[in-house]
Coordinates of C-alpha atoms in Angstrom, one line a residue:
Chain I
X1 CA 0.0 0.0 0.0
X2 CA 1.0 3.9 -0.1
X3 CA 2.2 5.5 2.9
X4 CA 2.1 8.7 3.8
X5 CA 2.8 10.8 6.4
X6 CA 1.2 14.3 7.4
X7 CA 3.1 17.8 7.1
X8 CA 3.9 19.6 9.8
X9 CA 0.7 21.9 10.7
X10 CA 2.9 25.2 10.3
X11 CA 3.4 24.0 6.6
X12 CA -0.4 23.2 6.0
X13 CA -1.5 26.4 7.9
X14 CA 0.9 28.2 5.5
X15 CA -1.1 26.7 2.5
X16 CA -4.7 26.9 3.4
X17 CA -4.7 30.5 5.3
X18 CA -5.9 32.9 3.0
X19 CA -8.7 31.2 1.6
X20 CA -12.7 31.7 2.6
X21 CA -13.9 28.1 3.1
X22 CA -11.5 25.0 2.7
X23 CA -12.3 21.0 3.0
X24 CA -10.2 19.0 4.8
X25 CA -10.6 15.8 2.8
X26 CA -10.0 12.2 3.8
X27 CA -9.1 9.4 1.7
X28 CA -9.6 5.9 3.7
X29 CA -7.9 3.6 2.2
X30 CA -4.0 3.3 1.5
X31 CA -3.3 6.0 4.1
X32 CA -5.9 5.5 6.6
X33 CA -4.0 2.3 7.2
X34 CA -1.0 3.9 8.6
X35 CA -3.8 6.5 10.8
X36 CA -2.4 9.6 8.4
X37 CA -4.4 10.7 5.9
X38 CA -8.0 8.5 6.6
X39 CA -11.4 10.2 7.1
X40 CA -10.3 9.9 10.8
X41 CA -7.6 11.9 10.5
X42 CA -8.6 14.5 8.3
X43 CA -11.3 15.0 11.2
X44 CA -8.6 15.2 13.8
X45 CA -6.7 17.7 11.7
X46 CA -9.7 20.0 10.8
X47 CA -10.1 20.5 14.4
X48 CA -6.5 21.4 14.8
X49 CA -6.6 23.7 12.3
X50 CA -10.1 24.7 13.8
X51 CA -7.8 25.9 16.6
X52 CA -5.4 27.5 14.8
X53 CA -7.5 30.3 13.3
X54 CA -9.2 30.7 16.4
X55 CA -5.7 31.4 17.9
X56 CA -4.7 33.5 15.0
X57 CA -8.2 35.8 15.2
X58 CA -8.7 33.9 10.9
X59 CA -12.1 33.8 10.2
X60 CA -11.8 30.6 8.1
X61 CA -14.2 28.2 7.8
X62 CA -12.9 24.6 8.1
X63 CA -15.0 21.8 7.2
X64 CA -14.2 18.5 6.9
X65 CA -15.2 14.9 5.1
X66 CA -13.9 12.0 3.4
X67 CA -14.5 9.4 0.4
X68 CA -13.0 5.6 0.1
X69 CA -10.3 6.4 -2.6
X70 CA -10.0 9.7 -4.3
X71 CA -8.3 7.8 -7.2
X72 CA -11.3 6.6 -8.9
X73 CA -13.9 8.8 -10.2
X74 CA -17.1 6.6 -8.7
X75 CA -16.0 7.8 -5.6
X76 CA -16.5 11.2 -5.8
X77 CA -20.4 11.5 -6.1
X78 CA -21.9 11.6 -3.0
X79 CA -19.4 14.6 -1.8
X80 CA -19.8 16.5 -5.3
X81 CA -22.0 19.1 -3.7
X82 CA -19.5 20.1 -0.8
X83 CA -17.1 20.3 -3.1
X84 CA -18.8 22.4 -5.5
X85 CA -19.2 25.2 -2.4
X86 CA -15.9 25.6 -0.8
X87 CA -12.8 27.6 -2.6
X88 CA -10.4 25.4 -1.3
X89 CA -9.2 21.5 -0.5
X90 CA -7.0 20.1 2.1
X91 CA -6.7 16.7 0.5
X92 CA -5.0 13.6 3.0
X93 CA -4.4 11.4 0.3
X94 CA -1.2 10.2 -1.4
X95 CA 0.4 12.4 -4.2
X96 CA -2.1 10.6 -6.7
X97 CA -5.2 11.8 -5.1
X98 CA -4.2 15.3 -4.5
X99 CA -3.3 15.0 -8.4
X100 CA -6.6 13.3 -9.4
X101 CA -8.7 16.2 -7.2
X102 CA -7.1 19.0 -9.3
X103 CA -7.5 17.3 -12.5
X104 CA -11.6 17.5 -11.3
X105 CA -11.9 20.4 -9.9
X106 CA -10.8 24.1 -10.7
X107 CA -10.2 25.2 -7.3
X108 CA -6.7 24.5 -5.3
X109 CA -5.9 20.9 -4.5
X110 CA -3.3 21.0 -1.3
X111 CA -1.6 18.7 -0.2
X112 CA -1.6 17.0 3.2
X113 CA 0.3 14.6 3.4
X114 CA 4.0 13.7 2.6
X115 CA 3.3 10.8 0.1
X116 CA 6.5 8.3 1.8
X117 CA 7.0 5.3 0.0
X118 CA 5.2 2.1 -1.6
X119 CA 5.5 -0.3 1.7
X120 CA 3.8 -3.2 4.2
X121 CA 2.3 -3.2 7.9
X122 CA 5.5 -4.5 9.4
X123 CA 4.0 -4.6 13.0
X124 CA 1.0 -2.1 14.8
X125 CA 2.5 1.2 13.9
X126 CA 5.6 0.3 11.7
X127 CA 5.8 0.3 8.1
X128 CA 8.8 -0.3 5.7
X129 CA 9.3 0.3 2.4
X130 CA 9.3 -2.8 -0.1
X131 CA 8.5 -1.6 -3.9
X132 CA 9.8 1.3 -5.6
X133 CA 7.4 -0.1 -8.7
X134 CA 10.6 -0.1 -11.6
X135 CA 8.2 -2.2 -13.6
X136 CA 10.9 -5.2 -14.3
X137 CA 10.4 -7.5 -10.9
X138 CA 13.2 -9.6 -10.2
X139 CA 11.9 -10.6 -7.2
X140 CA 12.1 -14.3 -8.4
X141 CA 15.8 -13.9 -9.0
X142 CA 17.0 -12.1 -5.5
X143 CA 14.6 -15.0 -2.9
X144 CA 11.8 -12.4 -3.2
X145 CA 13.5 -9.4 -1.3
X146 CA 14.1 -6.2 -3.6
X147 CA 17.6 -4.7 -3.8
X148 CA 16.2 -1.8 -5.5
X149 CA 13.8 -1.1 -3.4
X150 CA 15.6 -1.7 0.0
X151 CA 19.4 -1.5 -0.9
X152 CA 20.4 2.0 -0.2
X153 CA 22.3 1.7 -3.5
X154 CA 20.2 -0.2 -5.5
X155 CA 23.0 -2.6 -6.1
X156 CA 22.0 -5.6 -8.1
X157 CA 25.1 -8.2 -7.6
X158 CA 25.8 -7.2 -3.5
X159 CA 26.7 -6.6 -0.9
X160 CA 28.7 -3.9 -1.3
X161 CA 31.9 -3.6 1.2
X162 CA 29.7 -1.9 3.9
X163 CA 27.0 -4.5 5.2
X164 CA 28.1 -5.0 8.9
X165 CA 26.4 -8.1 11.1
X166 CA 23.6 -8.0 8.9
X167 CA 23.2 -3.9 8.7
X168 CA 23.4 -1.5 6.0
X169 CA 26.3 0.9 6.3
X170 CA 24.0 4.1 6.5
X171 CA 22.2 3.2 9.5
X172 CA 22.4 0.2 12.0
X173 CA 18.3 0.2 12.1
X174 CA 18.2 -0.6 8.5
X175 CA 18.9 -4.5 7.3
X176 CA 21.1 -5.1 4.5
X177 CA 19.3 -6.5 1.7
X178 CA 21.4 -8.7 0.7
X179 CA 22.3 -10.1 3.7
X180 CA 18.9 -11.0 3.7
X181 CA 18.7 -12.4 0.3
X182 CA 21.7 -14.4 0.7
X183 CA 20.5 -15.7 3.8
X184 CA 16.7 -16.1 2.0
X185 CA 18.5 -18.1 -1.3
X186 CA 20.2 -20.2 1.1
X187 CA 17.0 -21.1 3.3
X188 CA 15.6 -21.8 -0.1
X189 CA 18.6 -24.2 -1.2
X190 CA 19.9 -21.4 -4.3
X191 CA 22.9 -20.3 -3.3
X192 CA 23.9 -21.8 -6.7
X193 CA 22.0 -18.4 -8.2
X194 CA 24.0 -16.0 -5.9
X195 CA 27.4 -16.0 -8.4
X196 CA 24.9 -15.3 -11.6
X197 CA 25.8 -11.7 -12.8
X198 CA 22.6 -9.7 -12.5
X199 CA 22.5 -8.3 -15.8
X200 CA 22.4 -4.5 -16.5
X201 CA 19.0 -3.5 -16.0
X202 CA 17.2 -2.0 -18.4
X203 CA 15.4 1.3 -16.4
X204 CA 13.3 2.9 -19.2
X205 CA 10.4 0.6 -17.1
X206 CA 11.4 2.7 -14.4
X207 CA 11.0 6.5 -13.5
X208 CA 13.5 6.7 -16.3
X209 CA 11.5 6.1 -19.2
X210 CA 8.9 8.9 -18.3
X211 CA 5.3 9.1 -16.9
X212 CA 3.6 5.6 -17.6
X213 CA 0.3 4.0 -18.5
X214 CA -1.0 1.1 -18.6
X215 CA -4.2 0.9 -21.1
X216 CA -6.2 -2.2 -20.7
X217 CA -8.4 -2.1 -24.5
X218 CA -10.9 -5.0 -23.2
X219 CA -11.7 -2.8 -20.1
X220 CA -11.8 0.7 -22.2
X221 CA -14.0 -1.0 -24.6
X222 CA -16.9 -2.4 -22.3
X223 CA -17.4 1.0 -20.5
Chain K
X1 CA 46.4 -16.7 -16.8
X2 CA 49.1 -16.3 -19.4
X3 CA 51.6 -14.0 -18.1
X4 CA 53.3 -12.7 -21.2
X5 CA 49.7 -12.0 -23.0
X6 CA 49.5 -7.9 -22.3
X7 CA 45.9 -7.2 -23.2
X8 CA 46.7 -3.7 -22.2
X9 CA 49.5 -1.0 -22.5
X10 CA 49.6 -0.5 -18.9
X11 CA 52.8 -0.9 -16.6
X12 CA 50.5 -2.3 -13.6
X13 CA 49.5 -5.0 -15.8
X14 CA 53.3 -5.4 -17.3
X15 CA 54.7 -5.7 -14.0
X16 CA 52.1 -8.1 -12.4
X17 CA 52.5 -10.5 -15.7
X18 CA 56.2 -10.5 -15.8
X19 CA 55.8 -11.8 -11.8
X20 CA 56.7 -9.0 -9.8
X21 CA 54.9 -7.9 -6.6
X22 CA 53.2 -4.3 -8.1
X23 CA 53.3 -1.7 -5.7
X24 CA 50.3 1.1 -5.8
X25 CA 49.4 3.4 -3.5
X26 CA 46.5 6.6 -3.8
X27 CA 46.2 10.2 -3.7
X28 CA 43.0 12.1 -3.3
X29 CA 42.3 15.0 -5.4
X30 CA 42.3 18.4 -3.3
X31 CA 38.8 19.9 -2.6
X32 CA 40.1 23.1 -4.8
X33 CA 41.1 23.6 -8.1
X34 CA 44.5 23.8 -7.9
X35 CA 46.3 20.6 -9.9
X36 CA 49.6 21.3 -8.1
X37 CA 48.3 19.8 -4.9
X38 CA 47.9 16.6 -7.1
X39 CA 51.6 16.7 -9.0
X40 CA 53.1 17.6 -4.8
X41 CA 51.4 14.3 -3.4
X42 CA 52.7 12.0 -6.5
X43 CA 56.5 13.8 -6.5
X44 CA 56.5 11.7 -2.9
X45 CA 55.9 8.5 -3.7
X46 CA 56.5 7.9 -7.7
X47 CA 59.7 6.8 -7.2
X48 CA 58.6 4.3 -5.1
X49 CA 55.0 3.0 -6.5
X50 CA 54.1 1.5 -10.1
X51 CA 50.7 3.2 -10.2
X52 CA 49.3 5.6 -8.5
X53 CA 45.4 5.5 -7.3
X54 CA 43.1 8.9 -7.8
X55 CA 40.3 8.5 -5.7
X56 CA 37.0 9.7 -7.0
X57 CA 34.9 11.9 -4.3
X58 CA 35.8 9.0 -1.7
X59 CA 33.7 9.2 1.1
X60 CA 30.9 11.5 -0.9
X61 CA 32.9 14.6 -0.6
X62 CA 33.2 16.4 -3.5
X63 CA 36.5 17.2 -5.0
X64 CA 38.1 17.6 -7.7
X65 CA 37.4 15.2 -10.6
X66 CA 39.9 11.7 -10.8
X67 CA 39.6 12.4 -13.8
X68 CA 41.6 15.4 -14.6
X69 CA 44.2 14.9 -11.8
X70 CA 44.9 11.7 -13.8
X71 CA 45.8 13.7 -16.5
X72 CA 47.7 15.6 -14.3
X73 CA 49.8 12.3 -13.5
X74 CA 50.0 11.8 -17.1
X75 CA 51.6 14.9 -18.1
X76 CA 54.3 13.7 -14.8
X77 CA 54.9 11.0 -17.3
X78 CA 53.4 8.7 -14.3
X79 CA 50.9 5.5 -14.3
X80 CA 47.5 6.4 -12.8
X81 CA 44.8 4.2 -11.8
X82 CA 41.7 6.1 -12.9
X83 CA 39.0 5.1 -9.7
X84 CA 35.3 5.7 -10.9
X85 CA 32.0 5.5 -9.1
X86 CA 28.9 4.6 -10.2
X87 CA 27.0 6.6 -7.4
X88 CA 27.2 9.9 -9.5
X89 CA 27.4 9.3 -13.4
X90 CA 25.0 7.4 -15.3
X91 CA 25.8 4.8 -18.1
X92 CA 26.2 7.9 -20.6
X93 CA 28.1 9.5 -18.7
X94 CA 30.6 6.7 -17.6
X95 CA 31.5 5.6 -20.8
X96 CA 32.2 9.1 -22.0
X97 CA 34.7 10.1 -19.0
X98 CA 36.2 6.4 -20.0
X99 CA 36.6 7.1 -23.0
X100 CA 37.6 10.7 -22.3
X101 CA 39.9 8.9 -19.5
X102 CA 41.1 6.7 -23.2
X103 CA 41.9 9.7 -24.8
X104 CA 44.7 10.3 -22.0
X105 CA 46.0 7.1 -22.7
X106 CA 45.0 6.6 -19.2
X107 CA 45.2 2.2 -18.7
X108 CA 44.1 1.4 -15.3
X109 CA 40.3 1.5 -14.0
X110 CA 39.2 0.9 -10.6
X111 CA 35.1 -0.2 -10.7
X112 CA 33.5 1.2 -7.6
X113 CA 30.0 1.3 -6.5
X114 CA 31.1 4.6 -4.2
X115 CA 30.5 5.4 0.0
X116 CA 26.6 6.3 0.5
X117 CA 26.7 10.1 -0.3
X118 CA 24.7 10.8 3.4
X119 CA 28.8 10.3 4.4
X120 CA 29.7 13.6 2.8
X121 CA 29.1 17.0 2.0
X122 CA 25.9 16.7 -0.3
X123 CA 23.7 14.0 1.8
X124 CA 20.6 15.8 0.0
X125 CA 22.0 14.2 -3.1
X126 CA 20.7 11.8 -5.2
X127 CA 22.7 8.8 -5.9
X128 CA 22.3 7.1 -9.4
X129 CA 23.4 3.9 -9.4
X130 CA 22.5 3.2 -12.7
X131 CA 25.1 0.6 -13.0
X132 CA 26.8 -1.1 -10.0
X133 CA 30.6 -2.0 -9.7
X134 CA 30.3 -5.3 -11.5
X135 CA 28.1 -4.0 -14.5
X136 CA 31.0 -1.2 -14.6
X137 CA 33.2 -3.7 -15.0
X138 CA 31.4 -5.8 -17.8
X139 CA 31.5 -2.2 -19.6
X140 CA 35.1 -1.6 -19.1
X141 CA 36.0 -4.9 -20.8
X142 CA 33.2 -4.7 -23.4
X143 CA 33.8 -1.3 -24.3
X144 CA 38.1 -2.6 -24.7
X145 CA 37.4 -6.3 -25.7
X146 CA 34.9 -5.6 -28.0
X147 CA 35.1 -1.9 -29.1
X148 CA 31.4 -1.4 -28.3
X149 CA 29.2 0.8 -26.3
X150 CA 26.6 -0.8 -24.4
X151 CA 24.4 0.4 -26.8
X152 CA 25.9 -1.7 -29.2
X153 CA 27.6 0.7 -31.2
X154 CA 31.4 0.6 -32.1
X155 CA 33.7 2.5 -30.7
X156 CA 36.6 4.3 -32.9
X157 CA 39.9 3.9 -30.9
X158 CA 38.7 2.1 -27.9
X159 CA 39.6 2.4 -24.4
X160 CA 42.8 -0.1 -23.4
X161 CA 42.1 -0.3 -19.9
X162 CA 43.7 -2.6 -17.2
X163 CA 40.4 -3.3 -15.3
X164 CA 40.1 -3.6 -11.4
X165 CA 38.0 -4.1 -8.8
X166 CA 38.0 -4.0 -4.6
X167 CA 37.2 -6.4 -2.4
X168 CA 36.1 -6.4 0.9
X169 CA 37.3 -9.7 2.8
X170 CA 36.1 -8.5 6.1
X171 CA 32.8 -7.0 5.2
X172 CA 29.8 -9.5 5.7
X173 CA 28.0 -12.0 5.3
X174 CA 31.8 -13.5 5.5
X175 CA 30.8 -16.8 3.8
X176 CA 30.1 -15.4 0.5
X177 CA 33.0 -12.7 0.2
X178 CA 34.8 -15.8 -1.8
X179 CA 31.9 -16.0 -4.2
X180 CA 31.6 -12.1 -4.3
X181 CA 35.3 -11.9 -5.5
X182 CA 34.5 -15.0 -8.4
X183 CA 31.5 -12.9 -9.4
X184 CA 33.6 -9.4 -9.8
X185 CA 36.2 -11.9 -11.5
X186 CA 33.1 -13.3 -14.1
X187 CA 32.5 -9.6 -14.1
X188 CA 36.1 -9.1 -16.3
X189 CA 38.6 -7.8 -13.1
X190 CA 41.4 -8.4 -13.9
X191 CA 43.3 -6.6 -11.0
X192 CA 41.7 -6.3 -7.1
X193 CA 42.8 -4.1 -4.4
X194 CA 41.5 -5.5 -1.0
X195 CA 39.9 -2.9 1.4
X196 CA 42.8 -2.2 4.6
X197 CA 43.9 -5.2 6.0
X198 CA 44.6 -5.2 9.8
X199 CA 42.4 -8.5 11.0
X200 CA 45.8 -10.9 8.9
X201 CA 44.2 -14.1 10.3
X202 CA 41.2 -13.5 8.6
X203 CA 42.8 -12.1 4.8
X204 CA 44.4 -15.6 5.2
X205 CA 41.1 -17.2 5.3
X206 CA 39.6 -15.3 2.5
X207 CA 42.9 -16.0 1.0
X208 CA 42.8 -19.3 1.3
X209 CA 39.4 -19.8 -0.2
X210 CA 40.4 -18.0 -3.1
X211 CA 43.4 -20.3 -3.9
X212 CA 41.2 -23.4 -3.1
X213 CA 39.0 -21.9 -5.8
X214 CA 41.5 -20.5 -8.2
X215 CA 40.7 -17.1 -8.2
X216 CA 44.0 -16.2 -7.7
X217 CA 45.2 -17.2 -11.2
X218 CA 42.3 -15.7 -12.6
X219 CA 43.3 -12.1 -11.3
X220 CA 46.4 -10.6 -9.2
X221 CA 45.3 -9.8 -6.1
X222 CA 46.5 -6.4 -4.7
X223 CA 46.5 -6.2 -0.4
X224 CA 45.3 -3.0 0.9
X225 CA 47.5 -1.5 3.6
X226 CA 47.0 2.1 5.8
X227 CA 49.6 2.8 8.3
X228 CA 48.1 4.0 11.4
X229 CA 48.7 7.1 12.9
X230 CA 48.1 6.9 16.0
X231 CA 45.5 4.5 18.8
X232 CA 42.5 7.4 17.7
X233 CA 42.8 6.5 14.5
X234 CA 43.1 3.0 15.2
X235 CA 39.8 3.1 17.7
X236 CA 37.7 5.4 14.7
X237 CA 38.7 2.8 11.8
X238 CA 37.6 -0.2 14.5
X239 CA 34.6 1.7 15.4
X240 CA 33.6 4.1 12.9
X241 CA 34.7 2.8 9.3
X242 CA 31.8 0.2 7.9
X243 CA 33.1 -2.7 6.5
X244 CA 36.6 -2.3 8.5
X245 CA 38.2 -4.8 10.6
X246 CA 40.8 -3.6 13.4
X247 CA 41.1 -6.6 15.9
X248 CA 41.5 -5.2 19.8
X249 CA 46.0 -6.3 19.8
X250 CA 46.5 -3.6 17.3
X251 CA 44.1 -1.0 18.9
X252 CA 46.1 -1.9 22.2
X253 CA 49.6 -2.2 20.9
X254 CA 49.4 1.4 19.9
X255 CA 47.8 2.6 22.5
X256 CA 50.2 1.1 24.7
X257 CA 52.8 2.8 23.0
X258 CA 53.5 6.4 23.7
X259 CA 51.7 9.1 22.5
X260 CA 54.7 10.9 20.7
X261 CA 55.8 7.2 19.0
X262 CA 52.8 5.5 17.8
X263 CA 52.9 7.2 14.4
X264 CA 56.3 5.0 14.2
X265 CA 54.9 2.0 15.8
X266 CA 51.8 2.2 13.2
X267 CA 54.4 2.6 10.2
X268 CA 56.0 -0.5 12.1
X269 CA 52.7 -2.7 12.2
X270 CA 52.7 -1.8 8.1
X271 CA 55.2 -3.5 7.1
X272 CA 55.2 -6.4 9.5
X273 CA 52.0 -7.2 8.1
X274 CA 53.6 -6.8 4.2
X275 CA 56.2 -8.8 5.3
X276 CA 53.9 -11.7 6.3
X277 CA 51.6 -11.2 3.3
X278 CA 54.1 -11.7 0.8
X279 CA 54.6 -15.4 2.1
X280 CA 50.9 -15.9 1.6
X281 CA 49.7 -17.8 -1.5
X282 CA 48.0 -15.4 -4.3
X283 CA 49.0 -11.9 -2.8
X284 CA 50.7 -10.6 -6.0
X285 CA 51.3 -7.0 -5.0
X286 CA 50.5 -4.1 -2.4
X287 CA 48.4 -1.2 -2.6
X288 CA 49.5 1.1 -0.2
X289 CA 46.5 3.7 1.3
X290 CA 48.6 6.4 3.4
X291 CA 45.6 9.0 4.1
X292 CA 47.0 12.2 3.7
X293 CA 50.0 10.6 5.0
X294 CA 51.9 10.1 1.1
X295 CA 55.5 10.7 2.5
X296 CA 55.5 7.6 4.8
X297 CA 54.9 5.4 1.2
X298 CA 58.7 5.6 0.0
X299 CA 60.2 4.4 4.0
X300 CA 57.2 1.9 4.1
X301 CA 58.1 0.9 0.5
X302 CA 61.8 0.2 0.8
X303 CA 61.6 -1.1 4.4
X304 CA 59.1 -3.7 2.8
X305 CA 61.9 -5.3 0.8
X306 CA 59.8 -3.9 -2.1
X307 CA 62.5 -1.1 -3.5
X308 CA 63.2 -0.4 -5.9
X309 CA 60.4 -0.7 -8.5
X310 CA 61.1 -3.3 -11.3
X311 CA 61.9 -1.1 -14.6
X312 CA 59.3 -3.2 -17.5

C-alpha cells in the first residue's frame, strides 16, 4: 500500500490560510491504514486547524469529510455538492489523489500529506518500504527481497563492502538487503544463483522512461 | 592466466605479468582547483609505487574530478589508476569520461560502486546507481574487448584499460566474500585491491578460499594496507569505518605505546603485516592507502623489501 505521512501543521497552515472556506478531505484507504491521511484523521486535523484560526483571530471556515479512494472517479459523487461550495481542498491522500482532485476540480488541490514510499504493515505502527514499482520485478531472482527497493544503493550483484552483522552501512536500524537475500536463497537451497551476474537492467520501465500508463483495451471497450 | 599475453598497455599490468609484486598506493584529489596539490602528493611517492590511485569523491565529498588529476599524473609522465564511481554518473556518462579517461591514454580503472553520499558534504543528493561495480566492470572490458558501447555501437579507438576491482574480505555476510570476488572476476577484473587489511588471520582465510578456488590465477590480487597514525585513528577505523576490521591487539599495541611514538609504531605494524603477506599464496602486489599521510609510502616501501620498482 501507499504510505504517507502528514506535514507539519505550520506547513499546512501556511497553504490553506488565506482562503474563505476550505475541506479537509480524507481518503480511507491506502493512508488510513497507517492513521495519516483516513477520514479519521482529516477530522482530527480539521479541528486542529479549527484551533489555529481561532488562535490566529482567521475567520476561516474549516469543514471536513472523506470518500473511500480519491483515485477513482465513482468515488467522488456523494461529496460533489461540498465540493462544489468551498474555494479550497485540504486533501489527505497520497500524491495521486491530490493529483486526481485538481485534475476534477478548478479550485486548489493542497496537499496533506508527505506521500512516503510504496510499503507493508511491518508490526502495529511500523511500516517499511518494499517496492519502488521499476516495472521489471526480479523478485524471483534475489529470494523475493528487492535490492532496488531496500538496498540503499540499488545494487544488483551485493553486498557492497559496507554490510556489517547484517546492517546497512547508512544506518544500524536498517537491514542489509542482501544479507537478507543471501540468507533467504540459502533457506531456499539457491545459493547456486547468488554467483549469476545480475545483468544490466534495463530502467526505461522505471522512473526513467517517463510518466507511464498502462491501457487495458478490453476494459476501455466495455465501458 | 598467461603472463606474457599484455591485453593492455599498462605498466601495472606489465609488472604483475612478468611476476613482480606491483606496488600502488593513492592520492586524493584536493577539494580546490589547484592541480599542483595533485603533482606535490605524486613527487612523494613515484619513485617508489608502479601506479598511483586517484580516488573519485571517496567518502561522498566532493573534489576535484579523478579524472583530470589523472591527467595531471599523465603529463608527470606517471601510471594512474583512474578510480570511478557509479553513485554519480550514469551509463552515458561513464562511458564518456572512459573514454575521455582513453583519450589520455590513461590504462588502469578501478570499478566502484562509491561510499553512501549521506557520508559527505551533499547527503541531500541523489545517488544514481545506474550501474553497480560489476556492470562497470562488464562495460570496461566490453567497451576494450569488443570496441562497443553498451548500446551496441562501435567504438573508434577504444579504451585499453587494465580493469580492477576492490574487495572487501572483512565485510559481511563472511561466507560469501569468496563467491563475491568470483562474481567481480566473471564480471572481467582483472586486477583487485582489498579494502585495509589489519584482521591478517582473517585475509588468510579469505585468501585461502580464493586459492582453493583459483581465483587467484584468474586475477592478481593487490592487499590494501593504511599505516596508522596513531591509537585514535586506530579506535575510529575499529569503530567508525563500515566494513573495517581492526582486531583489539592492534588497537592496544598502539595505545600502549607512547603518544609521541605510535605514528612510528603504526608505520611498524605496516610493514610487519607486508612482510607476512608476501609469504601468503595469491598476494601478487601491495596497494598502499597512506591518508594524507603520502610521505611515509617511500620508507614503508623500501623497508618492505619492495624497492626499488622493477623497470618493464
Amino acid at each position: 500500500m501507499i504510505v504517507g505521512e502528514q506535514k507539519p501543521l505550520d506547513e499546512i497552515w501556511g497553504m490553506i490560510k488565506d482562503h474563505k472556506k476550505v475541506l479537509i478531505f480524507g481518503c480511507n484507504t491506502c493512508v488510513a491504514v497507517c492513521q495519516q491521511g483516513g477520514n479519521k484523521e482529516a477530522e482530527v486535523m480539521a479541528s486542529m486547524l479549527r484551533m489555529r484560526a481561532t488562535q490566529e483571530g482567521n475567520g476561516i471556515e474549516i469543514i471536513d469529510s472523506g470518500i473511500e479512494r480519491q483515485c477513482e472517479h465513482e468515488f467522488f459523487e456523494k461529496t460533489e455538492p461540498m465540493i462544489q461550495g468551498v474555494d479550497a481542498v485540504l486533501s489527505t491522500a497520497c500524491g495521486i489523489g491530490v493529483q486526481f482532485m485538481a485534475e476534477k476540480y478548478e479550485i486548489p488541490i493542497y496537499p496533506g500529506l508527505n506521500t512516503t514510499f510504496l510499503g507493508a504493515v511491518e508490526q502495529a505502527g511500523v511500516f517499511t518500504e518494499k517496492c519502488q514499482a521499476c516495472g521489471q520485478c526480479i523478485l524471483g531472482e534475489t529470494g523475493g527481497i528487492c535490492p532496488i527497493a531496500r538496498c540503499a544503493k540499488r545494487v544488483l550483484n551485493g553486498p557492497c563492502g559496507g554490510s556489517t552483522q547484517g546492517k546497512c552501512e547508512i544506518n544500524k536500524d536498517i537491514e542489509c538487503a542482501w544479507q537478507l537475500i543471501v540468507d533467504r536463497l540459502k533457506l531456499l537451497n539457491r545459493m547456486e544463483r547468488y554467483e549469476e551476474l545480475t545483468p544490466i537492467k534495463d530502467w526505461s520501465t522505471d522512473r526513467a522512461g517517463g510518466p507511464r500508463k498502462l491501457v487495458r483495451e478490453d476494459l476501455v471497450e466495455n465501458e | 592466466m598467461s603472463d606474457n599475453n599484455l591485453k593492455t598497455p599498462s605498466k601495472l599490468e606489465k609488472i604483475l605479468k612478468a611476476g613482480h609484486f606491483a606496488v600502488t598506493s593513492e592520492c586524493g584529489p584536493p577539494r580546490g582547483s589547484d592541480l599542483e596539490a595533485v603533482a606535490k602528493k605524486a613527487e612523494l611517492i613515484k619513485d617508489h609505487v608502479d601506479a598511483i590511485n586517484i580516488t573519485d569523491n571517496q567518502t561522498s565529498v566532493c573534489r576535484m574530478s579523478s579524472l583530470a588529476a589523472c591527467i595531471r599524473l599523465k603529463t608527470m609522465g606517471l601510471e594512474p589508476v583512474l578510480q570511478m564511481v557509479t553513485r554519480d554518473r550514469n551509463r552515458i556518462a561513464l562511458q564518456s569520461d572512459i573514454l575521455g579517461a582513453a583519450a589520455w591514454d590513461i590504462h588502469n580503472i578501478l570499478c566502484l560502486s562509491g561510499d553512501h553520499q549521506s557520508f559527505g558534504d551533499s547527503a541531500a543528493g541523489q545517488n544514481v546507481h545506474d550501474l553497480d561495480s560489476m556492470q562497470l566492470l562488464q562495460t570496461v572490458r566490453r567497451m576494450r574487448d569488443e570496441s562497443k558501447f553498451l548500446g551496441g555501437d562501435e567504438i573508434k579507438r577504444p579504451p585499453r584499460m587494465f580493469a580492477g576491482a576492490a574487495a572487501n574480505p572483512f565485510a559481511d555476510p563472511f561466507e560469501i566474500r569468496v563467491n563475491r570476488l568470483a562474481k567481480k572476476v566473471a564480471a572481467g577484473a582483472e586486477f583487485i585491491q582489498t579494502q585495509c587489511i589489519y584482521n591478517l588471520d582473517k585475509f588468510e582465510e579469505w585468501m585461502k578460499g580464493v586459492v582453493d578456488r583459483g581465483l587467484h590465477e584468474k586475477t592478481y590480487i593487490m592487499a590494501g594496507l593504511t599505516p596508522m597514525k596513531s591509537a585514535g585513528m586506530a579506535r575510529y577505523m575499529k569503530n567508525r569505518v563500515p566494513g573495517m576490521d581492526v582486531p583489539d591487539e592492534v588497537v592496544k599495541r598502539l595505545a600502549d605505546t607512547p603518544k609521541d611514538k605510535q605514528a612510528e609504531e603504526g608505520i611498524k605494524i605496516c610493514i610487519e603485516s607486508i612482510q607476512r603477506l608476501k609469504e601468503v599464496e595469491g598476494v601478487r602486489g601491495f596497494h598502499v592507502m597512506a591518508i594524507e599521510w603520502e610521505e611515509m609510502v617511500p620508507e614503508i616501501v623500501e623497508k618492505s623489501g619492495l624497492h626499488p620498482r622493477p623497470e618493464v
